Amino acid sequence: MTHHENDENVYDFDRIQEKWLPVWDETRPFATDDPEDKRPRKYILDMFPYPSGDLHMGHAEAYALGDVIARYWRQRGFRVLHPIGWDSFGLPAEGAAIKRGVDPREWTYENIAQQRQSMRRYAASFDWDRVLHTSDPEYYRWNQWLFLKMYEKGLAYRKASWVNWCPFDQTVLANEQVVDGRCERCDNLVVKKQLTQWYFKITDYADRLLDDLKQLEGSWPSKVLAMQRNWIGRSTGADVDFVIEGREARVTVFTTRPDTLFGATFMVVAPDSDLAAELAAGSSAEVRMRFQDYLEQTQKQTEIERQDAGREKTGVFLERYAINPVNGERLPIWAADYVLADYGHGAVMAVPAHDQRDLDFARRFDLPVRVVVDTNAPVTGAIPVITPEMLEAADTGALPALNPAATGEALTGDGRLMNSGPLDGLSKSNAIKRAIELLESAGTGRAAKTYRLRDWLISRQRYWGTPIPILHEEDGTMHPVPVESLPVELPASEGLDLQPKGTSPLGAATDWVETTLPDGTPVRRDPDTMDTFVDSSWYFLRFLSPKDDTQAFDPKEAEKWAPVDQYVGGVTHAILHLLYARFITKVLFDLGYVSFTEPFSALLNQGMVLMNGSAMSKSRGNLVKLSDQLDEHGVDAVRLTMAFAGPPEDDIDWADVSPAGSAKFLARAWRIAGEVTSPPEVEWKGGDAALRRQTHRFLAEGPGLVEAFKFNVVVARLMELVNAIRKTIDSGPGAGDPAVREAIEVVAVGLSLFAPFTAEDMWSRLGYEGTVAFAGWRKADPTLLVEEAVTAVIQVDGKVRDRVEVSPTIASEALEQLARQSAAVIRTIGDREIVNVVVRAPRVVNIATKG
Ligand code: ANZ
């Protein structure tokens, strides 16, 4: 054993970091470009960052956890693709440009350089040869290609419609970017504005986006699956056609309750629908005026306000009538803001007895309420015979009265149909089926589905994004830019006014906007740019052949690597980004470019890093700077702390964790690696038996723990193992014991998932040449896994009837089950009844019987 100099035996993370970074730069251990590499593949992907300043604590958590998974699979003998890039188009770059007069491009690429430097220091095991930036023309030309493919298929279209408009950012927002009626970015109230915009037809894929969630059950967080489901929001029911007096065409409404058709007493249309305007136009001058006022009021409301159940209902009677197709009744038509223009057909049949919103409205405006479902009647079994007991119960008020007009409570529950002609006596679900049959045979309705999901608005009136590759003729004719002419490059920002003003800054780039078709026809380029969610909807495919300038991605590489085996990122992207990526994957599947329909086979959402209970922010004054933490505690200690803090899904409060404690533990482990006196070639056999058992238990349990994302438990086990090694060295057989070398080698490999610098240095101190990253997860020796057994005695009424060998740590329930299954016990008890079982694990079970 060589004698270490004193300073060499001090855990100095700065020295260790400085030693290994250049080695890794040189050896590129995580490159994935070897065509001879035949190992099985894994694609582990971290959500790529937006380059807004330097990396922060949130990034540090995400990349630490993603790296545990990537490094783990490498140790398991997989060839792991773990790429990184930058989602580098977007508003903040323009914000900086406007505020500080810097070029958005410069600002963006400077930030990328800084983040890249920090990621290198953080030792995330990325394949640095596959880096991409979505703001590079080499990348965004393929956004344009995708757009053209979608345009060709009718999946990209342009239409004038009411859109969400942020008056502050002066930009349109997708529904997904409106949170509680406010702009996701600046928190200002969002208003509606009529504009001509580009859309992707995601609604065509609503059913598949919903149904394919089944593929992800169990490997995506159930919360995210539920959020996706709710966002798509499929409702099933019927479309019902109503004749309108004085109007040629019928009006269709969507209802989830066609069973209640006989209870419809009025109709409501969304004030901001074309239908409302048309119906009002055909009414008296007074109605027209009142409607106009009301429409203006409505347009000031956010969607959330309009749907607020507690708000007093408002509306205008249009003095027009609809005819109920099932009974010919005349239903007055109202315009009211609780009906939304862009859901279903923007009109409803109002059934106040059974729908709370309709009831509130009916009570406010004194409209009739007719009960058609007896919600007191039992629905199982045959149609009930009314018994004297039931009548009495109703009389004494034990059952709620069927009088919603008086109580103000709509009867929404199940029951038996009444006042409904052919539906009378049926239960709700049977009546729904029967009503649809009746409507279908009369040709006045049909089964239907409606979705909350809207088409994806992808155009933005902003500079720093992918130009939409469409040319417009004066007369409105559109020409897609030929694929061979891509990319349509973004012109320089110099001289352009980036200040938001409702039209794209690119419109003013005259030299760029004005061009001609090959035949000389003058055309203007579409001045809008794409939503950055387009960029991130397919980037995981670009990583597979990032330098290919002949196609967006290589389908052969996609066949080998994709879909992504494990995706890691924040739950903030649980709806938008994931939905869009799922959608585009299905489009690419339909176009024949990929053979799978879901992009991310498994998803892990890490929590947030908080400080003193709340999200970190400069204004709150609780910002913890990542670079300070790295300077103070070292990269490995910060990474280990992230993994050790708790389940990855939970938030980490940086005030509650101890990076200093992590550093101390790492130093302990590292020191042991320098104390081992046996040579590397020592056979893994013999030595301290207890230590060996603990080492092999770790080897056996580790993989299951990592794969279940119980990283904190793995770290805890490593700490226990280090303690046990210390004990063996100090008060057991000593540092030369082969079990010590075995154990500390296993610790080094285990630590390589969390603390790559320390682990690498330990590996080298243990006498190895290559990197620890590929040392491999050793197999546990099964003979070391059997625990010593103890004998449990099983008694029936105090007499020993059986003995079983059990683990000393057996749980009471398990021991009781073994006792109850014992043939001898079963025989003894016969058909006597067990009245009590007393379990004292692991030694005794006593079963007391009666009779
Ligand atoms: C009659 C009825 C009777 C309804 C009843 C419900 C209960 P979900 O489940 O969210 O899909 N509706 C339809 N279009 C609407 C719109 N554009 N704005 C507001 N409400 C609309 O809701 C479907 C129900 O919401 C439909 O079923 C309709 O009211 C209403 F006892 O029709 B129902």
JSON list of N, CA and C and ligand atoms in Angstrom, two decimals, residues 233-236 238 253-261 264 268 270 306-307 336-358 372-373 410-412 450-452, ligand 1:
[
{"chain": "A", "resi": 233, "resn": "GLY", "atom": "N", "xyz": [-61.16, 16.29, -23.04]},
{"chain": "A", "resi": 233, "resn": "GLY", "atom": "CA", "xyz": [-62.54, 16.47, -22.58]},
{"chain": "A", "resi": 233, "resn": "GLY", "atom": "C", "xyz": [-63.61, 15.93, -23.51]},
{"chain": "A", "resi": 234, "resn": "ARG", "atom": "N", "xyz": [-63.60, 14.63, -23.69]},
{"chain": "A", "resi": 234, "resn": "ARG", "atom": "CA", "xyz": [-64.62, 14.04, -24.57]},
{"chain": "A", "resi": 234, "resn": "ARG", "atom": "C", "xyz": [-65.93, 13.88, -23.81]},
{"chain": "A", "resi": 235, "resn": "SER", "atom": "N", "xyz": [-67.03, 14.36, -24.40]},
{"chain": "A", "resi": 235, "resn": "SER", "atom": "CA", "xyz": [-68.37, 14.13, -23.85]},
{"chain": "A", "resi": 235, "resn": "SER", "atom": "C", "xyz": [-69.16, 13.36, -24.88]},
{"chain": "A", "resi": 236, "resn": "THR", "atom": "N", "xyz": [-69.93, 12.39, -24.41]},
{"chain": "A", "resi": 236, "resn": "THR", "atom": "CA", "xyz": [-70.76, 11.65, -25.37]},
{"chain": "A", "resi": 236, "resn": "THR", "atom": "C", "xyz": [-72.22, 11.94, -25.09]},
{"chain": "A", "resi": 238, "resn": "ALA", "atom": "N", "xyz": [-75.78, 13.31, -27.71]},
{"chain": "A", "resi": 238, "resn": "ALA", "atom": "CA", "xyz": [-76.45, 13.36, -29.00]},
{"chain": "A", "resi": 238, "resn": "ALA", "atom": "C", "xyz": [-76.45, 14.78, -29.55]},
{"chain": "A", "resi": 253, "resn": "VAL", "atom": "N", "xyz": [-78.10, 21.22, -31.56]},
{"chain": "A", "resi": 253, "resn": "VAL", "atom": "CA", "xyz": [-77.50, 21.41, -30.24]},
{"chain": "A", "resi": 253, "resn": "VAL", "atom": "C", "xyz": [-76.86, 20.09, -29.82]},
{"chain": "A", "resi": 254, "resn": "PHE", "atom": "N", "xyz": [-75.82, 20.22, -29.00]},
{"chain": "A", "resi": 254, "resn": "PHE", "atom": "CA", "xyz": [-75.22, 19.02, -28.42]},
{"chain": "A", "resi": 254, "resn": "PHE", "atom": "C", "xyz": [-75.73, 18.87, -27.00]},
{"chain": "A", "resi": 255, "resn": "THR", "atom": "N", "xyz": [-76.13, 17.65, -26.65]},
{"chain": "A", "resi": 255, "resn": "THR", "atom": "CA", "xyz": [-76.56, 17.38, -25.28]},
{"chain": "A", "resi": 255, "resn": "THR", "atom": "C", "xyz": [-76.00, 16.05, -24.80]},
{"chain": "A", "resi": 256, "resn": "THR", "atom": "N", "xyz": [-75.62, 16.03, -23.54]},
{"chain": "A", "resi": 256, "resn": "THR", "atom": "CA", "xyz": [-75.22, 14.76, -22.93]},
{"chain": "A", "resi": 256, "resn": "THR", "atom": "C", "xyz": [-76.45, 14.04, -22.37]},
{"chain": "A", "resi": 257, "resn": "ARG", "atom": "N", "xyz": [-77.59, 14.74, -22.38]},
{"chain": "A", "resi": 257, "resn": "ARG", "atom": "CA", "xyz": [-78.80, 14.17, -21.78]},
{"chain": "A", "resi": 257, "resn": "ARG", "atom": "C", "xyz": [-79.99, 14.15, -22.74]},
{"chain": "A", "resi": 258, "resn": "PRO", "atom": "N", "xyz": [-79.87, 13.43, -23.86]},
{"chain": "A", "resi": 258, "resn": "PRO", "atom": "CA", "xyz": [-81.03, 13.38, -24.77]},
{"chain": "A", "resi": 258, "resn": "PRO", "atom": "C", "xyz": [-82.27, 12.78, -24.09]},
{"chain": "A", "resi": 259, "resn": "ASP", "atom": "N", "xyz": [-82.06, 12.06, -23.00]},
{"chain": "A", "resi": 259, "resn": "ASP", "atom": "CA", "xyz": [-83.20, 11.51, -22.26]},
{"chain": "A", "resi": 259, "resn": "ASP", "atom": "C", "xyz": [-84.12, 12.60, -21.73]},
{"chain": "A", "resi": 260, "resn": "THR", "atom": "N", "xyz": [-83.57, 13.83, -21.57]},
{"chain": "A", "resi": 260, "resn": "THR", "atom": "CA", "xyz": [-84.38, 14.88, -20.96]},
{"chain": "A", "resi": 260, "resn": "THR", "atom": "C", "xyz": [-85.07, 15.79, -21.98]},
{"chain": "A", "resi": 261, "resn": "LEU", "atom": "N", "xyz": [-85.10, 15.32, -23.24]},
{"chain": "A", "resi": 261, "resn": "LEU", "atom": "CA", "xyz": [-85.65, 16.17, -24.31]},
{"chain": "A", "resi": 261, "resn": "LEU", "atom": "C", "xyz": [-87.06, 16.68, -24.02]},
{"chain": "A", "resi": 264, "resn": "ALA", "atom": "N", "xyz": [-87.18, 19.95, -22.04]},
{"chain": "A", "resi": 264, "resn": "ALA", "atom": "CA", "xyz": [-86.62, 21.20, -22.56]},
{"chain": "A", "resi": 264, "resn": "ALA", "atom": "C", "xyz": [-87.70, 22.26, -22.56]},
{"chain": "A", "resi": 268, "resn": "VAL", "atom": "N", "xyz": [-80.96, 28.13, -25.54]},
{"chain": "A", "resi": 268, "resn": "VAL", "atom": "CA", "xyz": [-80.02, 29.22, -25.29]},
{"chain": "A", "resi": 268, "resn": "VAL", "atom": "C", "xyz": [-78.89, 29.17, -26.33]},
{"chain": "A", "resi": 270, "resn": "ALA", "atom": "N", "xyz": [-75.15, 31.01, -27.66]},
{"chain": "A", "resi": 270, "resn": "ALA", "atom": "CA", "xyz": [-74.02, 31.84, -27.21]},
{"chain": "A", "resi": 270, "resn": "ALA", "atom": "C", "xyz": [-74.15, 33.20, -27.87]},
{"chain": "A", "resi": 306, "resn": "ARG", "atom": "N", "xyz": [-67.42, 33.52, -17.50]},
{"chain": "A", "resi": 306, "resn": "ARG", "atom": "CA", "xyz": [-68.68, 33.08, -18.10]},
{"chain": "A", "resi": 306, "resn": "ARG", "atom": "C", "xyz": [-69.15, 31.76, -17.55]},
{"chain": "A", "resi": 307, "resn": "GLN", "atom": "N", "xyz": [-68.21, 30.93, -17.16]},
{"chain": "A", "resi": 307, "resn": "GLN", "atom": "CA", "xyz": [-68.61, 29.60, -16.68]},
{"chain": "A", "resi": 307, "resn": "GLN", "atom": "C", "xyz": [-68.72, 29.54, -15.16]},
{"chain": "A", "resi": 336, "resn": "ALA", "atom": "N", "xyz": [-77.43, 33.87, -24.00]},
{"chain": "A", "resi": 336, "resn": "ALA", "atom": "CA", "xyz": [-76.88, 34.01, -22.64]},
{"chain": "A", "resi": 336, "resn": "ALA", "atom": "C", "xyz": [-75.43, 33.60, -22.64]},
{"chain": "A", "resi": 337, "resn": "ASP", "atom": "N", "xyz": [-74.63, 34.30, -21.82]},
{"chain": "A", "resi": 337, "resn": "ASP", "atom": "CA", "xyz": [-73.17, 34.10, -21.91]},
{"chain": "A", "resi": 337, "resn": "ASP", "atom": "C", "xyz": [-72.69, 32.80, -21.26]},
{"chain": "A", "resi": 338, "resn": "TYR", "atom": "N", "xyz": [-73.55, 32.10, -20.53]},
{"chain": "A", "resi": 338, "resn": "TYR", "atom": "CA", "xyz": [-73.06, 30.84, -19.96]},
{"chain": "A", "resi": 338, "resn": "TYR", "atom": "C", "xyz": [-72.96, 29.75, -21.02]},
{"chain": "A", "resi": 339, "resn": "VAL", "atom": "N", "xyz": [-73.51, 30.03, -22.19]},
{"chain": "A", "resi": 339, "resn": "VAL", "atom": "CA", "xyz": [-73.29, 29.12, -23.32]},
{"chain": "A", "resi": 339, "resn": "VAL", "atom": "C", "xyz": [-72.13, 29.67, -24.14]},
{"chain": "A", "resi": 340, "resn": "LEU", "atom": "N", "xyz": [-71.18, 28.80, -24.42]},
{"chain": "A", "resi": 340, "resn": "LEU", "atom": "CA", "xyz": [-69.96, 29.23, -25.11]},
{"chain": "A", "resi": 340, "resn": "LEU", "atom": "C", "xyz": [-70.07, 28.98, -26.61]},
{"chain": "A", "resi": 341, "resn": "ALA", "atom": "N", "xyz": [-69.55, 29.91, -27.38]},
{"chain": "A", "resi": 341, "resn": "ALA", "atom": "CA", "xyz": [-69.70, 29.82, -28.84]},
{"chain": "A", "resi": 341, "resn": "ALA", "atom": "C", "xyz": [-68.92, 28.65, -29.42]},
{"chain": "A", "resi": 342, "resn": "ASP", "atom": "N", "xyz": [-67.79, 28.33, -28.80]},
{"chain": "A", "resi": 342, "resn": "ASP", "atom": "CA", "xyz": [-66.93, 27.34, -29.46]},
{"chain": "A", "resi": 342, "resn": "ASP", "atom": "C", "xyz": [-66.96, 25.98, -28.78]},
{"chain": "A", "resi": 343, "resn": "TYR", "atom": "N", "xyz": [-68.03, 25.68, -28.08]},
{"chain": "A", "resi": 343, "resn": "TYR", "atom": "CA", "xyz": [-68.18, 24.33, -27.53]},
{"chain": "A", "resi": 343, "resn": "TYR", "atom": "C", "xyz": [-69.43, 23.73, -28.13]},
{"chain": "A", "resi": 344, "resn": "GLY", "atom": "N", "xyz": [-69.39, 22.45, -28.45]},
{"chain": "A", "resi": 344, "resn": "GLY", "atom": "CA", "xyz": [-70.54, 21.82, -29.09]},
{"chain": "A", "resi": 344, "resn": "GLY", "atom": "C", "xyz": [-70.92, 22.62, -30.32]},
{"chain": "A", "resi": 345, "resn": "HIS", "atom": "N", "xyz": [-72.17, 23.06, -30.38]},
{"chain": "A", "resi": 345, "resn": "HIS", "atom": "CA", "xyz": [-72.59, 23.89, -31.52]},
{"chain": "A", "resi": 345, "resn": "HIS", "atom": "C", "xyz": [-72.90, 25.31, -31.10]},
{"chain": "A", "resi": 346, "resn": "GLY", "atom": "N", "xyz": [-72.52, 25.68, -29.89]},
{"chain": "A", "resi": 346, "resn": "GLY", "atom": "CA", "xyz": [-72.75, 27.06, -29.44]},
{"chain": "A", "resi": 346, "resn": "GLY", "atom": "C", "xyz": [-74.20, 27.32, -29.09]},
{"chain": "A", "resi": 347, "resn": "ALA", "atom": "N", "xyz": [-74.98, 26.26, -28.94]},
{"chain": "A", "resi": 347, "resn": "ALA", "atom": "CA", "xyz": [-76.39, 26.41, -28.58]},
{"chain": "A", "resi": 347, "resn": "ALA", "atom": "C", "xyz": [-76.80, 25.21, -27.74]},
{"chain": "A", "resi": 348, "resn": "VAL", "atom": "N", "xyz": [-77.71, 25.42, -26.80]},
{"chain": "A", "resi": 348, "resn": "VAL", "atom": "CA", "xyz": [-78.15, 24.30, -25.97]},
{"chain": "A", "resi": 348, "resn": "VAL", "atom": "C", "xyz": [-79.67, 24.25, -25.90]},
{"chain": "A", "resi": 349, "resn": "MET", "atom": "N", "xyz": [-80.16, 23.01, -25.71]},
{"chain": "A", "resi": 349, "resn": "MET", "atom": "CA", "xyz": [-81.56, 22.88, -25.31]},
{"chain": "A", "resi": 349, "resn": "MET", "atom": "C", "xyz": [-81.53, 22.97, -23.79]},
{"chain": "A", "resi": 350, "resn": "ALA", "atom": "N", "xyz": [-82.31, 23.87, -23.23]},
{"chain": "A", "resi": 350, "resn": "ALA", "atom": "CA", "xyz": [-82.23, 24.07, -21.78]},
{"chain": "A", "resi": 350, "resn": "ALA", "atom": "C", "xyz": [-83.26, 23.20, -21.09]},
{"chain": "A", "resi": 351, "resn": "VAL", "atom": "N", "xyz": [-82.77, 22.42, -20.12]},
{"chain": "A", "resi": 351, "resn": "VAL", "atom": "CA", "xyz": [-83.63, 21.54, -19.36]},
{"chain": "A", "resi": 351, "resn": "VAL", "atom": "C", "xyz": [-83.47, 21.93, -17.88]},
{"chain": "A", "resi": 352, "resn": "PRO", "atom": "N", "xyz": [-84.19, 22.97, -17.46]},
{"chain": "A", "resi": 352, "resn": "PRO", "atom": "CA", "xyz": [-83.91, 23.53, -16.14]},
{"chain": "A", "resi": 352, "resn": "PRO", "atom": "C", "xyz": [-84.14, 22.56, -14.98]},
{"chain": "A", "resi": 353, "resn": "ALA", "atom": "N", "xyz": [-85.03, 21.61, -15.14]},
{"chain": "A", "resi": 353, "resn": "ALA", "atom": "CA", "xyz": [-85.27, 20.69, -14.03]},
{"chain": "A", "resi": 353, "resn": "ALA", "atom": "C", "xyz": [-84.05, 19.84, -13.73]},
{"chain": "A", "resi": 354, "resn": "HIS", "atom": "N", "xyz": [-83.20, 19.62, -14.75]},
{"chain": "A", "resi": 354, "resn": "HIS", "atom": "CA", "xyz": [-82.12, 18.65, -14.58]},
{"chain": "A", "resi": 354, "resn": "HIS", "atom": "C", "xyz": [-80.73, 19.20, -14.87]},
{"chain": "A", "resi": 355, "resn": "ASP", "atom": "N", "xyz": [-80.65, 20.48, -15.12]},
{"chain": "A", "resi": 355, "resn": "ASP", "atom": "CA", "xyz": [-79.34, 21.09, -15.33]},
{"chain": "A", "resi": 355, "resn": "ASP", "atom": "C", "xyz": [-79.28, 22.37, -14.50]},
{"chain": "A", "resi": 356, "resn": "GLN", "atom": "N", "xyz": [-78.26, 22.47, -13.65]},
{"chain": "A", "resi": 356, "resn": "GLN", "atom": "CA", "xyz": [-78.23, 23.56, -12.68]},
{"chain": "A", "resi": 356, "resn": "GLN", "atom": "C", "xyz": [-78.13, 24.93, -13.35]},
{"chain": "A", "resi": 357, "resn": "ARG", "atom": "N", "xyz": [-77.29, 25.03, -14.39]},
{"chain": "A", "resi": 357, "resn": "ARG", "atom": "CA", "xyz": [-77.13, 26.33, -15.05]},
{"chain": "A", "resi": 357, "resn": "ARG", "atom": "C", "xyz": [-78.45, 26.78, -15.66]},
{"chain": "A", "resi": 358, "resn": "ASP", "atom": "N", "xyz": [-79.13, 25.80, -16.32]},
{"chain": "A", "resi": 358, "resn": "ASP", "atom": "CA", "xyz": [-80.41, 26.12, -16.94]},
{"chain": "A", "resi": 358, "resn": "ASP", "atom": "C", "xyz": [-81.44, 26.48, -15.87]},
{"chain": "A", "resi": 372, "resn": "VAL", "atom": "N", "xyz": [-88.70, 15.67, -15.72]},
{"chain": "A", "resi": 372, "resn": "VAL", "atom": "CA", "xyz": [-88.95, 14.50, -16.57]},
{"chain": "A", "resi": 372, "resn": "VAL", "atom": "C", "xyz": [-88.21, 13.25, -16.08]},
{"chain": "A", "resi": 373, "resn": "VAL", "atom": "N", "xyz": [-87.44, 13.41, -15.01]},
{"chain": "A", "resi": 373, "resn": "VAL", "atom": "CA", "xyz": [-86.80, 12.23, -14.42]},
{"chain": "A", "resi": 373, "resn": "VAL", "atom": "C", "xyz": [-87.17, 12.20, -12.94]},
{"chain": "A", "resi": 410, "resn": "ALA", "atom": "N", "xyz": [-81.20, 21.56, -9.09]},
{"chain": "A", "resi": 410, "resn": "ALA", "atom": "CA", "xyz": [-81.54, 20.72, -10.25]},
{"chain": "A", "resi": 410, "resn": "ALA", "atom": "C", "xyz": [-81.42, 19.25, -9.87]},
{"chain": "A", "resi": 411, "resn": "LEU", "atom": "N", "xyz": [-82.27, 18.42, -10.47]},
{"chain": "A", "resi": 411, "resn": "LEU", "atom": "CA", "xyz": [-82.26, 16.98, -10.17]},
{"chain": "A", "resi": 411, "resn": "LEU", "atom": "C", "xyz": [-81.35, 16.32, -11.19]},
{"chain": "A", "resi": 412, "resn": "THR", "atom": "N", "xyz": [-80.11, 16.12, -10.81]},
{"chain": "A", "resi": 412, "resn": "THR", "atom": "CA", "xyz": [-79.13, 15.64, -11.80]},
{"chain": "A", "resi": 412, "resn": "THR", "atom": "C", "xyz": [-78.89, 14.14, -11.70]},
{"chain": "A", "resi": 450, "resn": "THR", "atom": "N", "xyz": [-68.50, 15.31, -28.30]},
{"chain": "A", "resi": 450, "resn": "THR", "atom": "CA", "xyz": [-67.95, 16.67, -28.35]},
{"chain": "A", "resi": 450, "resn": "THR", "atom": "C", "xyz": [-66.69, 16.70, -27.51]},
{"chain": "A", "resi": 451, "resn": "TYR", "atom": "N", "xyz": [-65.79, 17.57, -27.89]},
{"chain": "A", "resi": 451, "resn": "TYR", "atom": "CA", "xyz": [-64.51, 17.67, -27.19]},
{"chain": "A", "resi": 451, "resn": "TYR", "atom": "C", "xyz": [-64.29, 19.08, -26.69]},
{"chain": "A", "resi": 452, "resn": "ARG", "atom": "N", "xyz": [-63.58, 19.14, -25.59]},
{"chain": "A", "resi": 452, "resn": "ARG", "atom": "CA", "xyz": [-63.15, 20.44, -25.09]},
{"chain": "A", "resi": 452, "resn": "ARG", "atom": "C", "xyz": [-61.96, 20.94, -25.91]},
{"chain": "B", "resi": 1, "resn": "ANZ", "atom": "C1", "xyz": [-79.39, 19.33, -22.11]},
{"chain": "B", "resi": 1, "resn": "ANZ", "atom": "C2", "xyz": [-79.06, 18.91, -20.76]},
{"chain": "B", "resi": 1, "resn": "ANZ", "atom": "C3", "xyz": [-79.86, 18.41, -19.79]},
{"chain": "B", "resi": 1, "resn": "ANZ", "atom": "C4", "xyz": [-77.69, 19.01, -20.52]},
{"chain": "B", "resi": 1, "resn": "ANZ", "atom": "C5", "xyz": [-79.35, 18.05, -18.59]},
{"chain": "B", "resi": 1, "resn": "ANZ", "atom": "C6", "xyz": [-77.10, 18.66, -19.33]},
{"chain": "B", "resi": 1, "resn": "ANZ", "atom": "C7", "xyz": [-77.95, 18.19, -18.35]},
{"chain": "B", "resi": 1, "resn": "ANZ", "atom": "P1", "xyz": [-70.26, 18.53, -20.91]},
{"chain": "B", "resi": 1, "resn": "ANZ", "atom": "O1", "xyz": [-70.63, 17.40, -20.02]},
{"chain": "B", "resi": 1, "resn": "ANZ", "atom": "O2", "xyz": [-69.33, 19.52, -20.30]},
{"chain": "B", "resi": 1, "resn": "ANZ", "atom": "O3", "xyz": [-69.85, 18.10, -22.29]},
{"chain": "B", "resi": 1, "resn": "ANZ", "atom": "N1", "xyz": [-73.81, 22.52, -23.41]},
{"chain": "B", "resi": 1, "resn": "ANZ", "atom": "C8", "xyz": [-73.72, 22.09, -24.69]},
{"chain": "B", "resi": 1, "resn": "ANZ", "atom": "N2", "xyz": [-73.06, 22.99, -25.45]},
{"chain": "B", "resi": 1, "resn": "ANZ", "atom": "C9", "xyz": [-72.72, 24.00, -24.62]},
{"chain": "B", "resi": 1, "resn": "ANZ", "atom": "C10", "xyz": [-72.06, 25.23, -24.82]},
{"chain": "B", "resi": 1, "resn": "ANZ", "atom": "N3", "xyz": [-71.61, 25.61, -26.03]},
{"chain": "B", "resi": 1, "resn": "ANZ", "atom": "N4", "xyz": [-71.88, 26.04, -23.75]},
{"chain": "B", "resi": 1, "resn": "ANZ", "atom": "C11", "xyz": [-72.33, 25.68, -22.52]},
{"chain": "B", "resi": 1, "resn": "ANZ", "atom": "N5", "xyz": [-72.99, 24.55, -22.30]},
{"chain": "B", "resi": 1, "resn": "ANZ", "atom": "C12", "xyz": [-73.19, 23.71, -23.34]},
{"chain": "B", "resi": 1, "resn": "ANZ", "atom": "O4", "xyz": [-71.59, 19.40, -21.09]},
{"chain": "B", "resi": 1, "resn": "ANZ", "atom": "C13", "xyz": [-72.53, 19.06, -22.07]},
{"chain": "B", "resi": 1, "resn": "ANZ", "atom": "C14", "xyz": [-73.79, 19.77, -21.69]},
{"chain": "B", "resi": 1, "resn": "ANZ", "atom": "O5", "xyz": [-73.50, 21.15, -21.57]},
{"chain": "B", "resi": 1, "resn": "ANZ", "atom": "C15", "xyz": [-74.88, 19.61, -22.71]},
{"chain": "B", "resi": 1, "resn": "ANZ", "atom": "O6", "xyz": [-75.91, 18.75, -22.26]},
{"chain": "B", "resi": 1, "resn": "ANZ", "atom": "C16", "xyz": [-75.54, 20.98, -22.69]},
{"chain": "B", "resi": 1, "resn": "ANZ", "atom": "O7", "xyz": [-76.54, 20.88, -21.70]},
{"chain": "B", "resi": 1, "resn": "ANZ", "atom": "C17", "xyz": [-74.45, 21.90, -22.25]},
{"chain": "B", "resi": 1, "resn": "ANZ", "atom": "F1", "xyz": [-80.15, 17.58, -17.64]},
{"chain": "B", "resi": 1, "resn": "ANZ", "atom": "O8", "xyz": [-78.12, 19.48, -22.76]},
{"chain": "B", "resi": 1, "resn": "ANZ", "atom": "B1", "xyz": [-77.04, 19.54, -21.79]}
]
